[in-house]
Coordinates of C-alpha atoms in Angstrom, one line a residue:
Chain A
X116 CA 82.4 97.7 12.7
X117 CA 83.1 100.1 10.0
X118 CA 85.9 98.3 8.1
X119 CA 85.2 99.1 4.4
X120 CA 82.1 97.4 4.2
X121 CA 80.4 97.1 0.7
X122 CA 77.7 99.7 1.9
X123 CA 79.9 101.6 4.0
X124 CA 78.2 104.7 2.6
X125 CA 75.1 103.9 4.3
X126 CA 77.1 104.0 7.9
X127 CA 76.8 107.8 7.5
X128 CA 72.9 107.9 7.6
X129 CA 72.6 105.0 9.9
X130 CA 69.3 105.8 11.9
X131 CA 69.5 106.5 15.4
X132 CA 66.6 104.8 17.3
X133 CA 65.1 107.4 20.1
X134 CA 62.9 105.3 22.7
X135 CA 60.4 106.7 25.2
X136 CA 60.8 106.0 29.0
X137 CA 58.0 107.1 31.3
X138 CA 59.7 105.3 34.4
X139 CA 63.2 103.8 35.3
X140 CA 62.3 100.3 34.5
X141 CA 61.2 101.4 31.2
X142 CA 64.4 103.4 30.5
X143 CA 66.2 100.2 31.3
X144 CA 64.3 98.1 28.9
X145 CA 65.0 100.8 26.2
X146 CA 68.7 100.7 26.6
X147 CA 69.0 96.9 27.2
X148 CA 67.1 96.2 24.1
X149 CA 68.9 98.5 21.8
X150 CA 68.1 102.3 22.0
X151 CA 70.4 104.6 20.7
X152 CA 68.8 107.4 23.0
X153 CA 66.1 107.6 25.2
X154 CA 63.6 110.4 26.1
X155 CA 62.2 111.2 29.4
X156 CA 60.1 113.9 31.1
X157 CA 59.7 115.4 34.6
X158 CA 56.9 114.5 36.8
X159 CA 55.0 117.2 35.9
X160 CA 53.1 119.5 33.2
X161 CA 56.4 120.5 31.6
X162 CA 56.3 117.6 28.9
X163 CA 53.8 116.2 26.6
X164 CA 52.8 113.0 28.6
X165 CA 51.8 114.4 32.2
X166 CA 49.9 111.4 32.9
X167 CA 49.3 110.3 36.8
X168 CA 52.3 108.4 38.2
X169 CA 54.4 108.7 35.0
X170 CA 57.6 110.4 34.3
X171 CA 60.9 111.0 36.6
X172 CA 61.8 113.3 39.3
X173 CA 65.2 114.9 39.3
X174 CA 66.9 112.1 41.4
X175 CA 65.5 109.3 39.3
X176 CA 66.7 111.6 36.1
X177 CA 70.1 111.5 37.6
X178 CA 70.1 107.6 37.7
X179 CA 68.4 107.3 34.1
X180 CA 71.4 109.5 32.6
X181 CA 73.9 107.4 34.6
X182 CA 72.3 104.3 33.2
X183 CA 72.0 105.7 29.7
X184 CA 75.7 106.8 29.7
X185 CA 77.2 103.7 31.0
X186 CA 76.1 102.0 27.8
X187 CA 77.0 105.2 25.8
X188 CA 73.2 105.9 24.9
X189 CA 72.1 109.3 25.1
X190 CA 69.2 110.8 27.3
X191 CA 66.9 113.4 25.8
X192 CA 64.7 115.5 28.2
X193 CA 61.5 116.4 27.0
X194 CA 60.4 120.0 28.3
X195 CA 58.1 120.5 25.5
X196 CA 54.9 122.2 26.7
X197 CA 54.0 125.9 26.3
X198 CA 54.5 127.6 29.7
X199 CA 52.1 130.0 30.7
X200 CA 53.0 133.0 33.2
X201 CA 52.2 131.0 36.2
X202 CA 54.5 127.7 34.9
X203 CA 57.2 129.7 33.5
X204 CA 59.6 129.5 36.4
X205 CA 58.8 125.8 36.8
X206 CA 59.9 125.5 33.2
X207 CA 62.9 127.3 33.4
X208 CA 63.9 125.5 36.8
X209 CA 63.7 122.2 34.9
X210 CA 65.5 123.5 32.2
X211 CA 68.4 124.2 34.4
X212 CA 68.3 120.7 36.3
X213 CA 68.2 119.2 33.0
X214 CA 71.6 120.8 32.2
X215 CA 73.1 120.2 35.6
X216 CA 72.4 116.3 35.4
X217 CA 73.9 116.1 32.2
X218 CA 71.0 115.6 29.7
X219 CA 72.6 115.3 26.1
X220 CA 69.6 117.6 25.0
X221 CA 66.5 119.2 25.8
X222 CA 63.5 118.8 23.6
X223 CA 61.5 122.0 23.5
X224 CA 58.6 123.4 21.7
X225 CA 58.1 126.9 23.1
X226 CA 59.6 130.0 21.5
X227 CA 60.5 131.7 25.0
X228 CA 61.8 128.8 26.5
X229 CA 63.9 128.0 23.3
X230 CA 65.1 131.9 23.6
X231 CA 65.4 131.3 27.7
X232 CA 67.9 128.4 26.8
X233 CA 69.7 129.8 24.0
X234 CA 70.6 133.0 26.2
X235 CA 71.3 131.0 29.7
X236 CA 72.4 127.5 28.6
X237 CA 74.1 127.9 25.3
X238 CA 76.0 124.6 25.7
X239 CA 72.8 122.5 26.3
X240 CA 71.9 120.8 22.6
X241 CA 68.3 121.9 21.7
X242 CA 66.0 119.7 19.8
X243 CA 62.9 121.1 18.5
X244 CA 60.0 119.2 19.5
X245 CA 57.3 117.9 17.3
X246 CA 55.0 120.3 19.2
X247 CA 56.7 123.0 17.6
X248 CA 54.9 122.4 14.4
X249 CA 57.8 123.0 12.0
X250 CA 56.7 121.3 8.8
X251 CA 58.6 123.1 6.1
X252 CA 62.2 124.3 5.1
X253 CA 61.5 127.9 6.1
X254 CA 60.1 127.3 9.5
X255 CA 62.9 125.2 10.4
X256 CA 65.3 127.8 9.1
X257 CA 63.8 130.1 11.7
X258 CA 64.3 127.9 14.7
X259 CA 67.7 127.3 13.5
X260 CA 68.7 130.7 13.2
X261 CA 66.8 132.1 16.1
X262 CA 67.9 129.4 18.7
X263 CA 70.4 127.4 17.3
X264 CA 68.3 124.4 17.3
X265 CA 70.4 121.3 16.1
X266 CA 67.6 118.7 15.6
X267 CA 64.0 119.1 14.4
X268 CA 61.3 116.3 15.0
X269 CA 58.9 116.5 12.3
X270 CA 55.1 116.4 12.6
X271 CA 53.3 113.3 11.5
X272 CA 51.6 115.4 8.7
X273 CA 54.3 114.9 5.8
X274 CA 54.2 112.6 2.9
X275 CA 57.3 110.7 2.3
X276 CA 58.4 112.9 -0.6
X277 CA 58.0 116.0 1.7
X278 CA 60.1 114.4 4.4
X279 CA 62.9 114.0 1.6
X280 CA 62.7 117.7 0.3
X281 CA 62.9 118.7 4.2
X282 CA 65.9 116.6 4.7
X283 CA 67.8 117.8 1.8
X284 CA 66.8 121.6 2.7
X285 CA 67.5 121.4 6.4
X286 CA 70.6 122.8 7.9
X287 CA 70.1 120.5 11.0
X288 CA 69.3 117.0 11.8
X289 CA 65.9 115.6 11.3
X290 CA 63.8 113.3 13.5
X291 CA 60.8 111.3 12.3
X292 CA 58.4 109.2 14.2
X293 CA 58.7 105.4 13.4
X294 CA 56.0 103.5 15.7
X295 CA 53.4 104.4 18.1
X296 CA 49.9 106.1 18.6
X297 CA 49.4 108.2 15.7
X298 CA 48.1 112.0 16.3
X299 CA 46.2 112.9 13.3
X300 CA 46.7 116.5 13.7
X301 CA 49.6 118.7 13.3
X302 CA 51.2 118.4 17.0
X303 CA 51.2 121.7 18.7
X304 CA 48.0 122.8 16.3
X305 CA 45.4 120.8 18.2
X306 CA 43.3 122.3 20.9
X307 CA 40.4 119.4 20.6
X308 CA 41.4 118.2 24.1
X309 CA 41.1 121.5 25.8
X310 CA 37.9 122.7 23.6
X311 CA 36.2 119.2 25.6
X312 CA 38.1 119.1 29.0
X313 CA 39.9 122.4 29.6
X314 CA 43.4 120.5 29.1
X315 CA 45.4 120.5 26.2
X316 CA 48.8 119.0 25.0
X317 CA 50.3 122.8 24.5
X318 CA 49.5 124.0 27.9
X319 CA 49.0 121.2 30.1
X320 CA 50.7 118.2 28.5
X321 CA 47.6 116.0 28.2
X322 CA 45.3 115.0 25.6
X323 CA 41.9 113.5 26.7
X324 CA 42.9 112.9 30.1
X325 CA 41.8 110.1 32.2
X326 CA 40.3 112.1 34.9
X327 CA 37.6 113.2 32.4
X328 CA 36.6 109.7 30.9
X329 CA 33.4 108.1 32.1
X330 CA 32.3 104.6 31.1
X331 CA 28.3 103.8 31.2
X332 CA 27.3 100.2 31.0
X333 CA 24.1 100.4 28.8
X334 CA 21.7 97.6 27.6
X335 CA 22.9 98.1 24.3
X336 CA 26.9 98.1 25.2
X337 CA 29.4 100.7 26.8
X338 CA 29.3 104.3 26.3
X339 CA 32.5 106.0 26.5
X340 CA 32.3 109.9 27.4
X341 CA 34.6 112.5 28.1
X342 CA 33.5 115.5 30.0
X343 CA 30.2 114.4 29.3
X344 CA 30.6 114.2 25.4
X345 CA 29.9 110.9 24.0
X346 CA 33.1 109.8 22.1
X347 CA 32.0 106.1 21.2
X348 CA 29.3 103.5 21.8
X349 CA 30.9 99.9 21.6
X350 CA 28.4 97.0 21.4
X351 CA 28.1 94.0 23.3
X352 CA 31.6 92.1 22.7
X353 CA 33.0 94.9 20.8
X354 CA 36.6 95.7 22.4
X355 CA 36.5 99.1 23.7
X356 CA 39.7 101.4 23.5
X357 CA 40.8 104.3 25.2
X358 CA 38.3 107.2 24.2
X359 CA 41.0 109.3 22.7
X360 CA 38.5 112.2 21.4
X361 CA 39.9 112.3 17.7
X362 CA 39.6 108.3 17.6
X363 CA 35.7 108.1 18.2
X364 CA 32.9 107.4 16.1
X365 CA 30.7 110.2 15.4
X366 CA 27.8 111.0 13.0
X367 CA 28.1 113.4 9.7
X368 CA 24.9 113.5 7.7
X369 CA 23.3 110.0 8.0
X370 CA 26.6 108.1 8.7
X371 CA 28.3 107.1 12.0
X372 CA 32.0 106.5 11.3
X373 CA 35.3 107.3 12.6
X374 CA 35.2 110.7 11.5
X375 CA 38.6 112.0 12.1
X376 CA 40.6 108.4 12.4
X377 CA 40.2 105.1 13.6
X378 CA 42.2 103.6 16.5
X379 CA 45.5 102.8 14.6
X380 CA 49.1 102.9 15.5
X381 CA 51.9 104.5 13.1
X382 CA 54.8 102.0 11.6
X383 CA 57.1 102.8 9.1
X384 CA 59.3 99.8 8.8
X385 CA 58.5 99.5 5.5
X386 CA 60.1 102.9 4.7
X387 CA 63.2 102.5 6.8
X388 CA 65.4 102.5 3.6
X389 CA 63.8 105.2 2.1
X390 CA 64.1 107.4 5.4
X391 CA 67.6 106.6 5.8
X392 CA 68.6 107.2 2.1
X393 CA 67.0 110.6 2.7
X394 CA 69.2 111.3 5.2
X395 CA 66.9 111.3 8.2
X396 CA 69.0 111.2 11.3
X397 CA 66.9 109.7 13.9
X398 CA 63.6 107.4 14.4
X399 CA 61.5 107.7 17.4
X400 CA 59.2 105.7 19.2
X401 CA 56.2 107.1 20.7
X402 CA 55.0 106.2 24.1
X403 CA 56.3 107.4 27.3
X404 CA 52.9 106.3 28.7
X405 CA 53.7 102.8 28.1
X406 CA 55.1 100.1 30.2
X407 CA 58.6 98.6 30.3
X408 CA 57.3 95.6 28.6
X409 CA 55.9 97.6 25.6
X410 CA 59.2 99.6 25.4
X411 CA 61.3 96.3 25.5
X412 CA 59.4 94.8 22.8
X413 CA 58.9 97.6 20.6
X414 CA 62.8 98.9 20.9
X415 CA 64.1 95.2 20.2
X416 CA 62.0 94.9 16.9
X417 CA 63.0 98.7 15.8
X418 CA 66.7 97.6 16.6
X419 CA 66.7 94.6 14.5
X420 CA 64.7 96.4 11.6
X421 CA 67.5 99.3 11.8
X422 CA 70.4 96.8 11.8
X423 CA 68.9 94.9 8.9
X424 CA 68.3 98.0 7.0
X425 CA 71.8 99.4 7.6
X426 CA 73.3 96.1 6.8
X427 CA 71.8 95.8 3.5
X428 CA 69.4 98.6 2.5
X429 CA 68.9 97.2 -1.1
X430 CA 67.4 93.9 0.2
X431 CA 65.9 95.0 3.4
X432 CA 62.5 93.9 3.7
X433 CA 60.3 93.9 6.9
X434 CA 60.2 90.5 8.7
X435 CA 56.8 89.4 8.8
X436 CA 57.2 88.6 12.7
X437 CA 58.4 92.0 13.4
X438 CA 55.1 93.3 11.9
X439 CA 52.9 91.1 13.8
X440 CA 54.8 91.5 17.2
X441 CA 54.1 95.2 16.3
X442 CA 50.4 94.8 15.7
X443 CA 49.9 93.0 18.7
X444 CA 50.9 96.1 20.7
X445 CA 49.3 98.7 18.5
X446 CA 46.6 100.8 19.4
X447 CA 43.6 99.2 17.6
X448 CA 45.9 96.3 16.6
X449 CA 46.4 97.7 13.2
X450 CA 49.2 100.0 11.6
X451 CA 49.3 102.6 9.3
X452 CA 51.8 104.8 7.4
X453 CA 49.6 107.5 8.4
X454 CA 50.2 110.8 6.4
X455 CA 53.7 109.2 4.7
X456 CA 51.4 107.7 2.3
X457 CA 49.5 110.4 0.3
X458 CA 46.3 107.8 0.3
X459 CA 46.0 108.1 4.1
X460 CA 45.5 112.0 3.6
Chain B
X255 CA 38.4 148.6 20.9
X256 CA 38.7 148.1 17.1
X257 CA 37.0 145.3 15.5
X258 CA 38.5 142.9 12.9
X259 CA 36.9 140.3 10.6
X260 CA 38.9 137.1 10.5
X261 CA 40.0 135.4 7.3
X262 CA 37.4 133.7 5.7
X263 CA 37.5 130.0 6.9
X264 CA 35.4 128.2 4.4
X265 CA 35.2 127.8 0.7
X266 CA 32.4 129.7 -0.6
X267 CA 31.7 130.4 -4.7
X268 CA 33.6 133.5 -6.2
X269 CA 30.5 135.3 -6.6
X270 CA 29.5 134.7 -2.9
X271 CA 32.8 136.2 -1.8
X272 CA 32.7 139.3 -3.9
X273 CA 29.1 140.0 -2.5
X274 CA 30.2 139.3 1.3
X275 CA 33.0 141.6 1.2
X276 CA 31.1 144.3 -0.5
X277 CA 28.5 144.0 2.3
X278 CA 31.6 144.4 4.8
X279 CA 32.7 147.5 3.5
X280 CA 29.8 149.3 4.7
X281 CA 29.8 147.6 8.3
X282 CA 31.6 149.3 11.2
X283 CA 34.6 146.8 11.1
X284 CA 38.0 148.5 11.3
X285 CA 40.4 145.7 10.2
X286 CA 39.7 142.9 7.5
X287 CA 42.0 140.0 7.0
X288 CA 41.9 138.5 3.3
X289 CA 43.0 135.2 2.1
X290 CA 43.3 131.6 2.6
X291 CA 44.5 130.0 5.8
X292 CA 43.1 126.6 5.8
X293 CA 43.6 124.7 2.2
X294 CA 46.0 126.0 -0.8
X295 CA 44.2 123.8 -3.1
X296 CA 40.9 126.3 -2.7
X297 CA 41.5 128.8 -5.2
X298 CA 38.1 130.4 -5.9
X299 CA 39.6 133.7 -6.5
X300 CA 42.5 134.6 -8.6
X301 CA 45.3 137.2 -6.9
X302 CA 43.8 139.9 -9.0
X303 CA 40.2 139.2 -7.4
X304 CA 41.6 139.4 -4.1
X305 CA 43.6 142.5 -4.8
X306 CA 40.2 144.1 -5.9
X307 CA 38.5 143.2 -2.7
X308 CA 41.5 144.6 -0.8
X309 CA 41.3 147.8 -2.5
X310 CA 37.6 148.1 -2.4
X311 CA 38.0 147.5 1.4
X312 CA 40.8 150.0 1.8
X313 CA 38.9 152.4 0.1
X314 CA 36.3 152.4 2.6
X315 CA 38.6 152.9 5.2
X316 CA 39.4 149.4 6.4
X317 CA 43.0 148.3 7.3
X318 CA 43.5 145.1 4.9
X319 CA 45.6 142.5 6.1
X320 CA 46.5 139.5 3.9
X321 CA 46.6 136.2 6.0
X322 CA 48.6 133.3 5.0
X323 CA 48.3 129.3 5.4
X324 CA 48.4 127.8 8.9
X325 CA 49.7 124.2 7.7
X326 CA 52.6 124.8 5.2
X327 CA 53.9 121.6 3.7
X328 CA 54.5 121.8 -0.1
X329 CA 56.7 124.0 -2.0
X330 CA 54.0 125.5 -3.6
X331 CA 52.5 126.5 -0.2
X332 CA 56.1 128.2 0.6
X333 CA 55.7 130.1 -3.0
X334 CA 52.0 131.3 -2.1
X335 CA 53.5 132.8 1.2
X336 CA 56.3 134.2 -0.5
X337 CA 54.4 135.9 -3.1
X338 CA 51.8 137.3 -0.4
X339 CA 54.6 138.4 1.9
X340 CA 56.3 140.5 -0.7
X341 CA 53.5 142.6 -1.4
X342 CA 54.1 145.9 -0.9
X343 CA 50.8 147.5 0.1
X344 CA 49.2 145.5 3.1
X345 CA 50.5 144.0 6.1
X346 CA 50.8 140.1 6.2
X347 CA 49.3 137.7 9.0
X348 CA 51.6 134.9 9.5
X349 CA 50.0 131.7 10.7
X350 CA 53.4 129.6 10.6
X351 CA 57.0 130.1 11.3
X352 CA 57.5 129.8 7.6
X353 CA 55.9 133.3 7.0
X354 CA 57.6 134.7 10.0
X355 CA 61.0 133.6 8.5
X356 CA 60.2 135.5 5.1
X357 CA 59.1 138.5 7.1
X358 CA 61.9 139.0 9.1
X359 CA 63.9 142.1 8.7
X360 CA 61.3 143.2 6.5
X361 CA 57.7 145.0 7.0
X362 CA 55.9 144.5 10.2
X363 CA 53.6 141.6 10.5
X364 CA 50.7 140.2 12.5
X365 CA 51.6 137.5 14.6
X366 CA 48.3 134.9 13.8
X367 CA 46.5 132.8 16.4
X368 CA 48.3 129.8 15.2
X369 CA 51.7 130.6 16.4
X370 CA 51.7 129.4 19.7
X371 CA 52.7 132.4 21.9
X372 CA 51.9 131.4 25.6
X373 CA 54.2 133.5 27.9
X374 CA 55.9 137.2 27.8
X375 CA 59.3 135.7 26.5
X376 CA 57.8 134.1 23.5
X377 CA 55.7 137.5 22.9
X378 CA 59.0 139.3 23.1
X379 CA 60.8 137.1 20.4
X380 CA 58.0 137.6 18.0
X381 CA 58.1 141.1 18.7
X382 CA 61.6 141.3 17.7
X383 CA 61.0 139.3 14.8
X384 CA 59.1 142.2 13.7
X385 CA 55.0 141.4 14.7
X386 CA 53.1 144.9 15.3
X387 CA 50.0 142.8 16.8
X388 CA 49.6 139.5 18.2
X389 CA 46.5 137.4 17.8
X390 CA 46.2 135.2 20.9
X391 CA 45.7 131.6 20.7
X392 CA 42.3 130.7 21.0
X393 CA 42.8 128.4 24.2
X394 CA 44.4 131.2 26.4
X395 CA 42.4 132.2 29.5
X396 CA 41.9 135.8 30.5
X397 CA 44.4 135.1 33.5
X398 CA 47.3 133.7 31.2
X399 CA 46.4 136.9 28.7
X400 CA 46.6 139.4 31.9
X401 CA 50.1 137.6 32.7
X402 CA 51.5 137.9 29.5
X403 CA 50.5 141.5 29.0
X404 CA 52.2 142.6 32.1
X405 CA 54.9 143.1 30.1
X406 CA 53.6 143.9 27.0
X407 CA 56.2 145.0 24.5
X408 CA 56.0 148.8 23.5
X409 CA 53.7 149.5 20.8
X410 CA 52.8 145.8 20.2
X411 CA 48.7 145.6 19.6
X412 CA 46.9 142.7 20.9
X413 CA 43.8 140.8 19.2
X414 CA 41.4 138.3 20.6
X415 CA 39.5 135.8 19.3
X416 CA 36.0 137.1 20.1
X417 CA 33.0 135.4 17.6
X418 CA 32.9 132.6 15.7
X419 CA 33.5 128.7 15.2
X420 CA 36.9 128.3 16.7
X421 CA 39.5 126.6 14.5
X422 CA 40.6 123.9 16.9
X423 CA 42.9 121.7 14.8
X424 CA 44.8 121.3 11.6
X425 CA 45.7 117.8 9.9
X426 CA 47.3 116.8 6.5
X427 CA 44.2 114.7 6.1
X428 CA 40.8 116.3 4.6
X429 CA 38.2 115.5 6.9
X430 CA 35.6 116.8 4.4
X431 CA 36.8 114.7 1.7
X432 CA 36.9 111.8 4.0
X433 CA 33.3 112.4 4.7
X434 CA 32.5 112.0 1.2
X435 CA 34.9 108.7 0.7
X436 CA 37.4 111.0 -1.6
X437 CA 41.2 110.7 -1.2
X438 CA 42.4 114.1 -0.7
X439 CA 44.4 114.1 -4.0
X440 CA 40.7 114.0 -5.9
X441 CA 38.9 116.0 -3.3
X442 CA 36.9 117.7 -6.2
X443 CA 36.8 120.7 -3.2
X444 CA 33.5 119.0 -2.1
X445 CA 34.2 121.7 1.4
X446 CA 32.4 124.0 -1.3
X447 CA 29.1 122.3 -0.3
X448 CA 29.5 123.4 3.3
X449 CA 29.3 127.3 3.6
X450 CA 29.7 127.2 7.4
X451 CA 31.5 123.6 7.7
X452 CA 30.3 120.1 7.9
X453 CA 28.8 119.3 11.4
X454 CA 29.4 116.2 13.1
X455 CA 27.6 115.1 16.1
X456 CA 27.9 112.4 18.9
X457 CA 25.9 109.4 18.6
X458 CA 23.6 110.7 21.1
X459 CA 22.9 113.7 18.8
X460 CA 24.6 116.6 20.6
X461 CA 26.5 118.7 18.0
X462 CA 30.4 118.3 18.6
X463 CA 32.5 119.6 15.7
X464 CA 32.5 121.1 12.3
X465 CA 34.8 119.6 9.6
X466 CA 36.3 122.0 7.4
X467 CA 38.6 120.7 5.1
X468 CA 41.9 119.8 6.8
X469 CA 40.6 121.9 9.8
X470 CA 38.6 121.0 12.6
X471 CA 36.7 123.8 14.5
X472 CA 34.0 123.8 17.2
X473 CA 30.3 123.4 16.7
X474 CA 29.9 125.9 19.2
X475 CA 30.1 129.5 18.4
X476 CA 32.5 131.5 20.7
X477 CA 31.6 134.6 21.9
X478 CA 32.9 137.0 24.3
X479 CA 30.2 139.5 24.6
X480 CA 29.6 138.7 28.1
X481 CA 33.4 139.4 28.6
X482 CA 34.0 142.9 27.2
X483 CA 34.6 144.5 30.6
X484 CA 37.4 141.9 31.2
X485 CA 39.0 142.4 27.7
X486 CA 38.7 146.4 28.4
X487 CA 40.4 146.1 31.7
X488 CA 43.3 143.9 29.8
X489 CA 43.5 146.8 27.2
X490 CA 43.0 144.4 24.5
X491 CA 43.0 146.3 21.0
X492 CA 41.1 144.5 18.6
X493 CA 38.2 141.9 18.6
X494 CA 38.5 139.3 16.0
X495 CA 35.4 138.1 14.5
X496 CA 35.3 135.1 12.3
X497 CA 33.1 135.1 9.0
X498 CA 29.9 132.9 8.6
X499 CA 27.8 132.8 5.8
X500 CA 24.6 134.6 7.3
X501 CA 24.0 137.6 9.4
X502 CA 27.8 138.9 9.5
X503 CA 26.8 142.6 9.1
X504 CA 24.3 142.1 12.0
X505 CA 26.9 140.4 14.1
X506 CA 29.5 143.3 13.6
X507 CA 26.9 145.6 14.5
X508 CA 26.0 144.0 17.8
X509 CA 29.4 144.0 18.9
X510 CA 30.1 147.6 17.7
X511 CA 27.3 148.9 19.8
X512 CA 28.2 146.8 22.8
X513 CA 31.6 148.2 22.6
X514 CA 30.4 151.5 22.4
X515 CA 28.1 151.1 25.4
X516 CA 25.1 151.7 23.0
X517 CA 23.5 148.3 24.4
X518 CA 24.9 146.3 27.2
X519 CA 26.8 143.1 27.0
X520 CA 23.9 141.2 28.3
X521 CA 21.6 142.7 25.8
X522 CA 23.9 142.2 22.9
X523 CA 24.5 138.6 23.8
X524 CA 20.8 137.9 23.8
X525 CA 20.6 139.5 20.6
X526 CA 23.5 137.6 19.0
X527 CA 21.5 134.6 20.1
X528 CA 19.2 135.2 17.2
X529 CA 22.0 135.4 14.5
X530 CA 24.4 132.7 15.9
X531 CA 24.0 129.4 14.0
X532 CA 24.6 127.2 17.2
X533 CA 25.0 127.5 20.9
X534 CA 27.4 130.0 22.4
X535 CA 30.6 129.3 24.6
X536 CA 33.3 131.4 26.3
X537 CA 34.9 128.7 28.1
X538 CA 38.4 129.3 27.3
X539 CA 38.5 132.5 28.1
X540 CA 37.1 131.8 31.5
X541 CA 39.6 129.1 32.1
X542 CA 37.2 126.3 31.8
X543 CA 36.6 123.8 29.0
X544 CA 36.4 125.8 25.5
X545 CA 32.8 124.2 24.7
X546 CA 31.4 125.5 28.0
X547 CA 29.3 128.8 28.3
X548 CA 30.1 130.9 31.7
X549 CA 27.7 133.4 32.7

């Protein structure tokens, strides 16, 4: 490793692979398949994947940190919802637990929680969650200066050239999403879910929660409703996806179509050399709600791709088998570069 | 309680905008937010045009605040915000931390509804950064607002979104251009065809959301006329009314009369139904789904 290879300069920006885990088995799957870091959350609304049966209690988190550290992987704890007065103390309590357990970083979105962490736990590394909506160098400068944030996770709304610009102007590390379900909206600036169901990513850590979903069989097919709102209608034989409310078919004027976004998955394998060359520090996989098998597959493919890109960025080309393996796991079984590609916008 | 007219969220023609604010000058609104918060590609007015409108409103006794973009990506977006934050005349509404960062150690600003202030400590941070007024996020409940204001920073004004289609989300994608099958880079600003946004409905016909360029709004109109007593108990200083194409002076008058006790909240609510272009809702404030109407 690192003995004067012809591409030695690329080692400086070797992308760190950050993978999701909603359980200890998923965490094991991530580190066994080559994740450099794993991110997890506590089993409640303090993180943006507050789903039934998901996430870790403090004892599991202790075990997760041990497992990760045993193989020199890092463990990040997401505390990335916005606490309101009634949930503030829970958030700060969890922050202290994460620090006491030896988490390598906490991922925070909320201004108040960042301020609290900077004051009470200055030695605990702080990453700025995607939920903080930092999309430009001035906003990044604000968070770096006010709270000593060391890494920024960019919202999935920037074009590739904008990402490059931001990295060049950023005093701190930049992490981007590489694979997983695509949020079409600026993360942290979307209240669609609470408008329909009362529960939002910002406050409750959920989007289009399962408890609000109702399926109806009709003679024309299946209706998917979210708190009564008809999100989509599937014809006989048509495969039905989860009714995330921004990925349904609605009527505008005379047309019924995916007015906001179709079910699809972000996949940046094509852009790995550009991201690496731009100086991006880490690539993140979305999906703490996914099972261990999914995490294992996606981690293995991303590991291979990043290693290939690092070994020879100039000739790197995503293997077709990687793409088809990922598409088989992808939402809607299709992928996109999302906002990184201006045509998508 | 004071009344504020929020920033115009739609793309109207230059003459329509001028006429709209000339009407507003003679309404009983105390504060007027001016400028583009949704999309930097919309430029119906020059800086000089906006300055003229600002001066007209200031001369009519309104406090003028210059609003800034909520989604800030391009260098040109930052340059536009920098120009606004450097004006020496009017306070600025920050809708992204970029504007807060530029405003730091400078003159006071209004912390806009998109800054995600959900607790006392966050409010303290933004106050120390120089905020003179805070516009609560639309999804905040009365209960959460009560908790936050228990330790209200000295001298900080509080504003609540009280009328209009709620800005629910922002994206890099332009949904209006998408509806017209245009790529965003060649959008031809088709959003100027929809004075109150482009309504989308569920397949059973129920109105659902409104597309407004890169912004998604509620189809229903938020109104807190039935919640005036609670707003008063919370010592909310300012109610924000969001511009719509028709009947804005009448709507301002209804809110003014209801606040002043000239008419009851219930009577005002019934009158408002005549002027609101869609069903009303107040679910967020009541701790329910935002689209719901609680009585």
